[in-house]
Short mmCIF file of C-alpha atoms in Angstrom, two decimals:
data_model
loop_
_atom_site.label_atom_id
_atom_site.label_comp_id
_atom_site.label_asym_id
_atom_site.label_seq_id
_atom_site.Cartn_x
_atom_site.Cartn_y
_atom_site.Cartn_z
CA MET O 1 -15.10 13.05 -4.96
CA ALA O 2 -11.65 11.06 -4.69
CA PRO O 3 -8.74 12.80 -4.33
CA GLN O 4 -6.41 13.96 -7.68
CA CYS O 5 -3.71 12.43 -8.89
CA HIS O 6 -2.32 15.34 -9.22
CA ARG O 7 -2.16 18.81 -7.80
CA LYS O 8 -0.99 22.42 -8.17
CA ASN O 9 0.48 23.16 -4.79
CA ILE O 10 3.23 20.45 -4.03
CA GLY O 11 2.63 19.70 -0.43
CA SER O 12 2.39 22.37 2.99
CA CYS O 13 3.89 22.56 5.72
CA ILE O 14 4.53 20.41 8.58
CA PHE O 15 2.11 20.39 11.79
CA PHE O 16 2.40 19.21 14.97
CA PHE O 17 0.46 19.39 17.82
CA ILE O 18 1.24 20.12 21.35
CA ALA O 19 0.07 17.36 24.21
CA PHE O 20 1.28 15.92 27.49
CA ALA O 21 3.93 13.84 27.48
CA GLN O 22 4.47 10.05 28.75
CA ILE O 23 8.17 7.78 27.90
CA TRP O 24 7.58 4.78 26.27
CA SER O 25 11.19 2.71 25.05
CA TYR O 26 10.54 -0.19 22.77
CA GLY O 27 12.73 -2.63 20.29
CA LEU O 28 13.42 -3.17 17.07
CA GLY O 29 14.27 -5.93 15.01
CA ASP O 30 18.00 -5.40 15.14
CA GLY O 31 18.09 -4.62 19.06
CA SER O 32 17.87 -0.94 18.76
CA ARG O 33 16.00 0.43 20.99
CA ILE O 34 12.93 4.02 20.36
CA SER O 35 12.02 6.58 23.21
CA ALA O 36 8.43 7.95 22.78
CA LYS O 37 7.34 11.72 24.26
CA LYS O 38 3.95 9.91 24.44
CA THR O 39 1.61 7.06 23.88
CA ILE O 40 -2.05 6.86 22.67
CA LYS O 41 -4.12 3.55 22.49
CA ASN O 42 -6.68 3.71 20.32
CA ASP O 43 -9.37 0.93 19.24
CA GLY O 44 -7.18 -1.61 20.79
CA ASP O 45 -4.26 0.04 19.59
CA ALA O 46 -0.94 1.40 20.50
CA ILE O 47 0.57 4.13 18.65
CA ASP O 48 3.98 5.70 20.39
CA CYS O 49 4.55 9.79 19.44
CA VAL O 50 8.58 9.47 18.45
CA GLU O 51 11.04 12.19 17.60
CA ILE O 52 10.93 12.96 14.85
CA TYR O 53 15.22 12.44 14.25
CA LYS O 54 14.96 8.97 16.75
CA GLN O 55 12.19 7.19 14.73
CA PRO O 56 13.55 3.92 13.12
CA ALA O 57 14.59 5.42 9.82
CA PHE O 58 18.37 7.02 11.38
CA THR O 59 18.70 3.75 13.01
CA HIS O 60 19.85 2.74 9.88
CA PRO O 61 23.48 2.46 8.57
CA LEU O 62 22.84 4.18 5.28
CA LEU O 63 20.96 7.13 7.24
CA LYS O 64 22.94 8.18 10.13
CA ASN O 65 23.34 11.90 8.72
CA HIS O 66 20.62 11.82 6.46
CA THR O 67 18.67 14.76 6.73
CA ILE O 68 14.49 15.20 6.23
CA GLN O 69 13.67 16.48 2.94
CA MET O 70 10.15 17.61 4.86
CA LYS O 71 8.08 17.86 1.70
CA PRO O 72 8.54 16.45 -2.07
CA SER O 73 10.41 19.65 -4.50
CA SER O 74 8.10 17.86 -7.15
CA PHE O 75 4.80 15.98 -7.87
CA PRO O 76 4.20 14.50 -10.98
CA SER O 77 1.54 16.73 -13.60
CA GLY O 78 -1.00 14.78 -15.70
CA ASN O 79 -4.29 13.55 -15.88
CA GLY O 80 -6.26 13.84 -12.38
CA VAL O 81 -8.80 11.31 -11.06
CA GLN O 82 -12.15 12.79 -10.95
CA ALA O 83 -15.09 12.66 -8.88
CA THR O 84 -16.62 8.40 -8.18
CA ASN O 85 -19.99 7.19 -6.47
CA SER O 86 -17.53 6.31 -3.76
CA SER O 87 -16.55 8.59 -0.87
CA LYS O 88 -13.32 9.16 0.74
CA ILE O 89 -12.31 6.93 3.69
CA PHE O 90 -10.00 7.99 6.79
CA GLN O 91 -7.37 6.29 9.28
CA SER O 92 -9.38 4.61 12.43
CA TRP O 93 -8.21 7.98 14.50
CA PHE O 94 -8.01 11.15 12.74
CA ASN O 95 -8.72 14.08 14.29
CA LYS O 96 -9.12 12.62 17.57
CA ILE O 97 -5.79 12.44 19.43
CA LYS O 98 -2.35 14.39 18.77
CA CYS O 99 1.26 13.60 19.04
CA PRO O 100 3.08 16.39 20.68
CA GLU O 101 5.56 19.34 18.90
CA GLY O 102 7.68 17.50 16.96
CA THR O 103 7.36 14.12 16.80
CA VAL O 104 5.74 11.44 14.12
CA PRO O 105 3.30 9.05 14.89
CA ILE O 106 4.14 5.06 14.63
CA LEU O 107 2.27 2.07 14.89
CA ARG O 108 3.44 -0.07 18.10
CA THR O 109 1.35 -2.95 17.34
CA ARG O 110 2.65 -5.41 15.39
CA ALA O 111 -0.51 -5.71 12.56
CA PHE O 112 1.16 -7.36 9.76
CA THR O 113 3.08 -11.35 10.52
CA HIS O 114 3.23 -12.71 6.67
CA ARG O 115 6.29 -11.22 4.99
CA PRO O 116 5.58 -10.89 1.48
CA VAL O 117 7.00 -12.40 -1.84
CA SER O 118 7.49 -10.85 -5.07
CA PRO O 119 4.47 -10.51 -7.69
CA PRO O 120 4.53 -13.51 -10.70
CA ILE O 121 5.41 -11.72 -13.68
CA PRO O 122 2.92 -12.66 -16.79
CA LYS O 123 4.19 -13.48 -20.46
CA ARG O 124 1.72 -12.98 -22.83
CA ALA O 125 -1.02 -10.52 -23.64
CA ASP O 126 -4.12 -12.93 -22.63
CA ILE O 127 -4.86 -14.17 -19.15
CA SER O 128 -2.80 -16.53 -17.78
CA GLU O 129 -3.30 -18.99 -15.58
CA PHE O 130 -0.58 -21.19 -13.19
CA THR O 131 0.68 -21.26 -9.78
CA PRO O 132 4.01 -19.34 -9.13
CA SER O 133 3.10 -20.58 -5.34
CA ALA O 134 1.85 -23.82 -3.34
CA THR O 135 0.43 -20.99 -0.79
CA TYR O 136 -0.09 -17.64 -2.69
CA GLU O 137 -2.99 -16.83 -5.16
CA TYR O 138 -3.24 -13.91 -7.32
CA ALA O 139 -5.35 -11.63 -9.41
CA GLN O 140 -3.80 -8.84 -11.13
CA VAL O 141 -1.88 -7.31 -14.06
CA SER O 142 0.89 -5.80 -14.48
CA LEU O 143 3.09 -3.18 -16.55
CA THR O 144 6.36 -4.12 -17.42
CA GLY O 145 8.37 -3.45 -20.55
CA GLY O 146 9.25 0.56 -19.44
CA THR O 147 11.41 2.69 -17.22
CA TYR O 148 8.65 4.18 -14.44
CA TYR O 149 9.12 6.00 -11.54
CA GLY O 150 6.55 6.03 -9.48
CA ALA O 151 2.11 4.89 -9.63
CA CYS O 152 -0.94 5.81 -8.66
CA ALA O 153 -4.21 4.04 -7.68
CA THR O 154 -7.64 4.39 -6.70
CA PHE O 155 -8.46 1.21 -3.97
CA ASN O 156 -12.24 0.59 -3.62
CA VAL O 157 -11.37 -0.84 0.25
CA TRP O 158 -13.55 -4.03 2.23
CA VAL O 159 -14.24 -6.02 4.98
CA PRO O 160 -12.75 -9.74 3.13
CA LYS O 161 -13.55 -12.76 5.55
CA VAL O 162 -9.95 -14.51 6.43
CA VAL O 163 -10.73 -17.53 8.55
CA ASP O 164 -7.92 -19.60 8.42
CA PRO O 165 -4.28 -19.27 10.37
CA GLY O 166 -1.66 -17.36 9.11
CA GLU O 167 -3.76 -16.40 5.81
CA VAL O 168 -3.94 -12.92 4.47
CA SER O 169 -6.17 -11.07 1.35
CA THR O 170 -4.23 -7.79 0.17
CA ALA O 171 -4.95 -5.27 -2.35
CA GLN O 172 -2.36 -3.84 -3.11
CA MET O 173 0.47 -2.14 -5.48
CA TRP O 174 3.62 -3.11 -6.12
CA ILE O 175 6.74 -0.70 -7.85
CA VAL O 176 9.80 -3.51 -8.73
CA SER O 177 13.08 -2.82 -10.52
CA GLY O 178 16.34 -5.37 -11.28
CA ASP O 179 15.55 -9.26 -10.70
CA GLY O 180 17.01 -12.13 -8.80
CA GLU O 181 18.59 -11.19 -5.79
CA ASN O 182 18.75 -7.72 -6.98
CA LEU O 183 14.78 -7.11 -7.18
CA ASN O 184 13.75 -4.21 -5.44
CA SER O 185 10.07 -3.79 -4.20
CA ILE O 186 8.37 -0.64 -2.91
CA GLU O 187 4.70 -1.83 -1.94
CA VAL O 188 1.67 -0.26 -0.69
CA GLY O 189 -2.39 -1.05 -0.09
CA TRP O 190 -4.85 -2.49 2.60
CA GLN O 191 -4.68 -6.11 4.28
CA VAL O 192 -6.80 -8.27 6.39
CA GLN O 193 -5.33 -10.23 8.62
CA SER O 194 -6.57 -14.01 9.44
CA GLY O 195 -9.19 -13.96 12.73
CA SER O 196 -9.24 -10.24 12.30
CA ASN O 197 -11.91 -7.82 11.08
CA VAL O 198 -9.69 -4.70 10.88
CA THR O 199 -8.50 -3.43 7.65
CA ARG O 200 -4.96 -1.81 7.56
CA PHE O 201 -3.48 0.48 4.54
CA PHE O 202 0.11 -0.92 4.74
CA SER O 203 3.50 -0.30 2.80
CA PHE O 204 6.78 -2.79 2.11
CA TRP O 205 10.04 -2.59 1.50
CA THR O 206 13.06 -4.41 0.66
CA ARG O 207 15.90 -4.21 -1.80
CA ASP O 208 17.32 -7.69 -1.34
CA ALA O 209 14.22 -9.73 -2.86
CA TYR O 210 12.69 -9.96 0.63
CA ARG O 211 15.95 -11.71 1.96
CA SER O 212 17.08 -9.64 5.22
CA THR O 213 15.83 -6.40 4.02
CA GLY O 214 12.64 -4.49 4.28
CA CYS O 215 9.47 -5.24 6.54
CA TYR O 216 5.86 -3.28 7.51
CA ASN O 217 6.00 0.60 7.65
CA LEU O 218 8.02 1.68 10.14
CA GLU O 219 8.97 -1.60 12.13
CA CYS O 220 12.10 -1.78 10.86
CA PRO O 221 14.71 1.21 9.58
CA GLY O 222 13.46 2.57 5.90
CA PHE O 223 10.65 4.57 5.47
CA ILE O 224 10.89 8.28 7.20
CA GLN O 225 7.96 10.05 8.32
CA VAL O 226 6.99 13.47 7.76
CA ASN O 227 3.13 13.98 8.82
CA PRO O 228 2.10 13.59 12.09
CA GLU O 229 -1.31 13.60 11.60
CA TYR O 230 -1.00 9.85 10.12
CA VAL O 231 0.76 6.44 10.90
CA LEU O 232 1.46 3.69 8.71
CA GLY O 233 -0.96 0.44 9.48
CA PHE O 234 -3.76 2.25 10.84
CA SER O 235 -7.19 0.86 10.73
CA LEU O 236 -9.36 1.96 7.22
CA GLN O 237 -12.95 3.55 8.58
CA PRO O 238 -15.38 3.23 7.00
CA THR O 239 -14.99 0.37 4.28
CA SER O 240 -17.98 -0.87 2.15
CA ILE O 241 -20.98 -2.44 2.72
CA TYR O 242 -22.39 -5.25 -1.09
CA GLY O 243 -25.09 -3.57 -1.88
CA GLY O 244 -24.48 -0.22 0.09
CA ASP O 245 -22.03 2.83 0.56
CA GLN O 246 -18.52 2.11 -1.38
CA TYR O 247 -16.06 3.95 -0.09
CA GLU O 248 -12.11 4.20 -1.41
CA MET O 249 -8.13 5.50 -1.32
CA THR O 250 -6.44 6.99 -3.57
CA VAL O 251 -2.94 5.84 -3.31
CA ILE O 252 0.66 7.71 -5.35
CA ILE O 253 4.41 6.39 -5.11
CA HIS O 254 6.46 9.11 -7.20
CA LYS O 255 10.46 9.34 -7.47
CA ASP O 256 11.22 13.27 -6.54
CA ASN O 257 13.04 14.61 -8.81
CA SER O 258 15.94 16.42 -7.03
CA SER O 259 16.11 13.73 -3.83
CA GLY O 260 15.74 10.82 -5.74
CA ASN O 261 13.92 9.56 -2.85
CA TRP O 262 10.29 7.71 -3.48
CA TRP O 263 7.39 9.61 -1.24
CA LEU O 264 4.22 8.32 -0.83
CA THR O 265 1.01 10.14 -0.98
CA PHE O 266 -2.60 9.11 1.09
CA GLN O 267 -5.66 11.05 0.24
CA GLY O 268 -4.19 13.67 -1.30
CA GLN O 269 -1.23 14.37 2.20
CA ASP O 270 2.42 13.80 1.90
CA LEU O 271 3.21 10.34 4.38
CA GLY O 272 6.98 10.64 3.86
CA TYR O 273 9.55 8.46 1.32
CA TRP O 274 11.70 5.61 1.72
CA PRO O 275 15.26 7.24 0.74
CA GLY O 276 16.80 6.71 -2.71
CA ASP O 277 20.06 5.28 -0.96
CA LEU O 278 17.88 1.94 1.03
CA PHE O 279 18.03 0.92 -2.45
CA THR O 280 20.09 -0.48 -5.24
CA SER O 281 18.15 -1.35 -8.68
CA LEU O 282 15.41 0.91 -8.10
CA ALA O 283 18.03 3.30 -6.76
CA ASP O 284 17.07 4.95 -10.41
CA SER O 285 13.63 3.46 -11.52
CA ALA O 286 11.22 0.77 -12.15
CA ASN O 287 10.63 -1.80 -14.59
CA LEU O 288 7.53 -3.34 -13.44
CA ILE O 289 4.61 -2.16 -11.98
CA THR O 290 1.52 -5.23 -10.99
CA PHE O 291 -2.01 -3.45 -9.75
CA GLY O 292 -2.21 -7.21 -6.94
CA GLY O 293 -6.26 -6.11 -7.67
CA GLY O 294 -5.65 -9.45 -5.17
CA GLN O 295 -3.36 -11.32 -3.65
CA VAL O 296 -4.38 -14.48 -1.14
CA ILE O 297 -1.88 -16.73 1.12
CA ASN O 298 -3.96 -20.19 0.61
CA ASN O 299 -2.93 -22.41 3.21
CA GLN O 300 -5.80 -25.14 1.97
CA TYR O 301 -6.88 -26.29 5.94
CA GLY O 302 -8.99 -28.88 5.59
CA GLY O 303 -7.65 -30.27 2.53
CA HIS O 304 -9.06 -28.08 0.57
CA HIS O 305 -9.18 -24.35 -1.15
CA THR O 306 -8.74 -21.89 1.20
CA THR O 307 -12.62 -19.94 2.34
CA THR O 308 -10.47 -16.28 2.25
CA GLU O 309 -12.51 -14.17 0.09
CA MET O 310 -10.29 -11.80 -2.33
CA GLY O 311 -12.12 -8.11 -2.31
CA SER O 312 -15.57 -8.05 -1.61
CA GLY O 313 -15.45 -11.85 -1.41
CA HIS O 314 -17.54 -11.64 -4.57
CA TYR O 315 -17.28 -12.09 -9.18
CA PRO O 316 -16.49 -8.61 -10.86
CA ILE O 317 -19.25 -10.20 -12.82
CA GLU O 318 -21.28 -8.43 -10.24
CA GLY O 319 -19.95 -5.01 -10.66
CA PHE O 320 -20.16 -2.07 -8.69
CA GLY O 321 -21.29 -1.81 -5.13
CA LYS O 322 -20.82 -5.29 -5.16
CA ALA O 323 -17.57 -6.39 -6.68
CA ALA O 324 -14.45 -4.70 -5.56
CA TYR O 325 -12.40 -2.18 -7.96
CA ILE O 326 -9.02 -0.33 -8.72
CA GLY O 327 -9.51 2.62 -10.47
CA HIS O 328 -7.20 5.39 -12.82
CA LEU O 329 -4.12 3.29 -12.65
CA GLN O 330 -1.19 5.18 -14.06
CA TYR O 331 2.53 5.69 -14.16
CA VAL O 332 5.05 8.35 -13.42
CA ASP O 333 7.16 8.48 -17.21
CA ALA O 334 10.71 10.41 -16.82
CA SER O 335 9.26 13.71 -17.26
CA ASN O 336 6.98 13.36 -14.12
CA VAL O 337 3.98 12.88 -16.19
CA LEU O 338 1.59 10.69 -15.05
CA ARG O 339 0.50 8.42 -17.98
CA ILE O 340 -2.66 5.53 -18.88
CA ALA O 341 -1.00 2.69 -17.43
CA TYR O 342 -1.26 0.23 -20.54
CA PRO O 343 -1.61 -2.17 -21.77
CA LEU O 344 -2.27 -4.44 -18.91
CA LEU O 345 -1.12 -8.27 -18.44
CA PRO O 346 -3.60 -9.64 -16.56
CA PHE O 347 -2.57 -12.90 -14.94
CA ILE O 348 -4.36 -15.33 -12.30
CA THR O 349 -3.26 -18.04 -10.75
CA LYS O 350 -7.17 -19.66 -10.91
CA THR O 351 -9.33 -18.11 -11.65
CA PRO O 352 -12.66 -20.76 -10.79
CA CYS O 353 -11.29 -18.83 -6.89
CA TYR O 354 -10.55 -15.55 -8.04
CA TYR O 355 -10.97 -12.96 -11.01
CA ILE O 356 -10.46 -9.74 -12.69
CA THR O 357 -11.11 -8.06 -15.62
CA MET O 358 -11.73 -4.64 -16.98
CA LEU O 359 -14.53 -2.10 -17.28
CA LYS O 360 -15.76 -2.30 -20.41
CA ASP O 361 -13.98 2.14 -21.34
CA GLU O 362 -11.18 0.27 -19.60
CA VAL O 363 -8.98 3.90 -21.04
CA SER O 364 -10.21 6.38 -20.01
CA THR O 365 -8.54 9.98 -19.90
CA GLU O 366 -8.36 9.17 -16.02
CA GLY O 367 -6.50 5.85 -16.71
CA VAL O 368 -7.83 1.88 -16.87
CA HIS O 369 -10.29 1.01 -13.99
CA LEU O 370 -10.72 -2.75 -13.20
CA TYR O 371 -12.95 -5.22 -11.45
CA PHE O 372 -10.89 -8.41 -9.12
CA GLY O 373 -12.34 -10.69 -6.53
CA GLY O 374 -14.01 -14.22 -5.36
CA PRO O 375 -15.23 -16.08 -2.21
CA GLY O 376 -12.57 -19.18 -2.34
CA TYR O 377 -13.69 -22.08 -1.61
CA SER O 378 -17.19 -23.00 -3.17
CA ASP O 379 -18.17 -25.77 -5.41
CA GLN O 380 -16.38 -24.11 -8.69
CA CYS O 381 -13.48 -23.42 -6.20
CA PRO O 382 -13.23 -27.18 -4.77
#
């Protein structure tokens, strides 16, 4: 059964766990040093347990006197996500090892190397095909023309093949406001980097169109972690199998009514938030939500289109269990109610390589559902 995009009881107390102490100090991009009470090694990752008020966010000049909001004061109401044929997915270290009391886990492993770009905005209501960048390929849908205070989606999780150096395959959603140098964006989803067979959950933010601000997860000051059991950037396990078991994750971003902070919820657990003070245009609301069925970096090694797969590496026409999907696409309105994300504008850079399509019952009480993906380089995608 999938998690719900709404809930009656808002959050729960933060639970901390006592363990032995080990001191580790590491640097942020601005030269700051963060001390860890304990370091956990798990599946090749190093996870530092950092005192909650000494986490990277508090080295940001705008957050020097910030008081942590331990749980959201509000949560969107409306139609929830119902049971599906897929199973829940978790982070790989879930229920294995705990951080000491009063600390939060931070991934020290630098698992994300490329810098994101803003999503293209389609201009027409039918599927448009053009290439906004020589190196980025998209298959996505966008909700635009309104005022939005959050979004919800359920992502089917895979491990697409990403072989060529410097390339990546991503499934995500963007919450965007402003334009030009004032473009603000919050992004979450899953991603596979080149040479890796690990799918990781990620978050990213920027307040100046990716020029000088923003980063993944907690790799720079910004996101405030409050959950002691989840580490941003964690690997997702298990993942879907072609023709076999399917696994998914439900993600919600919503603006808190009282504080103005943008909260992140994964599988019904509040992970933390981006303080409203970090943003300019997004301090108020969003004017664009994009559900990236897929984003692929295409460096055209060998003089042809990349072999990097999107989604499951199979086209949407193959359907459930074989093609990747995103379901329950919803947005949060000014009344803090989840609404169906519709109408959506599709956008595909190269239809022979990757594609996206709505299900037959594309609009239901639980939101919009779609399939996406493709194999990349092939006879149809030279």
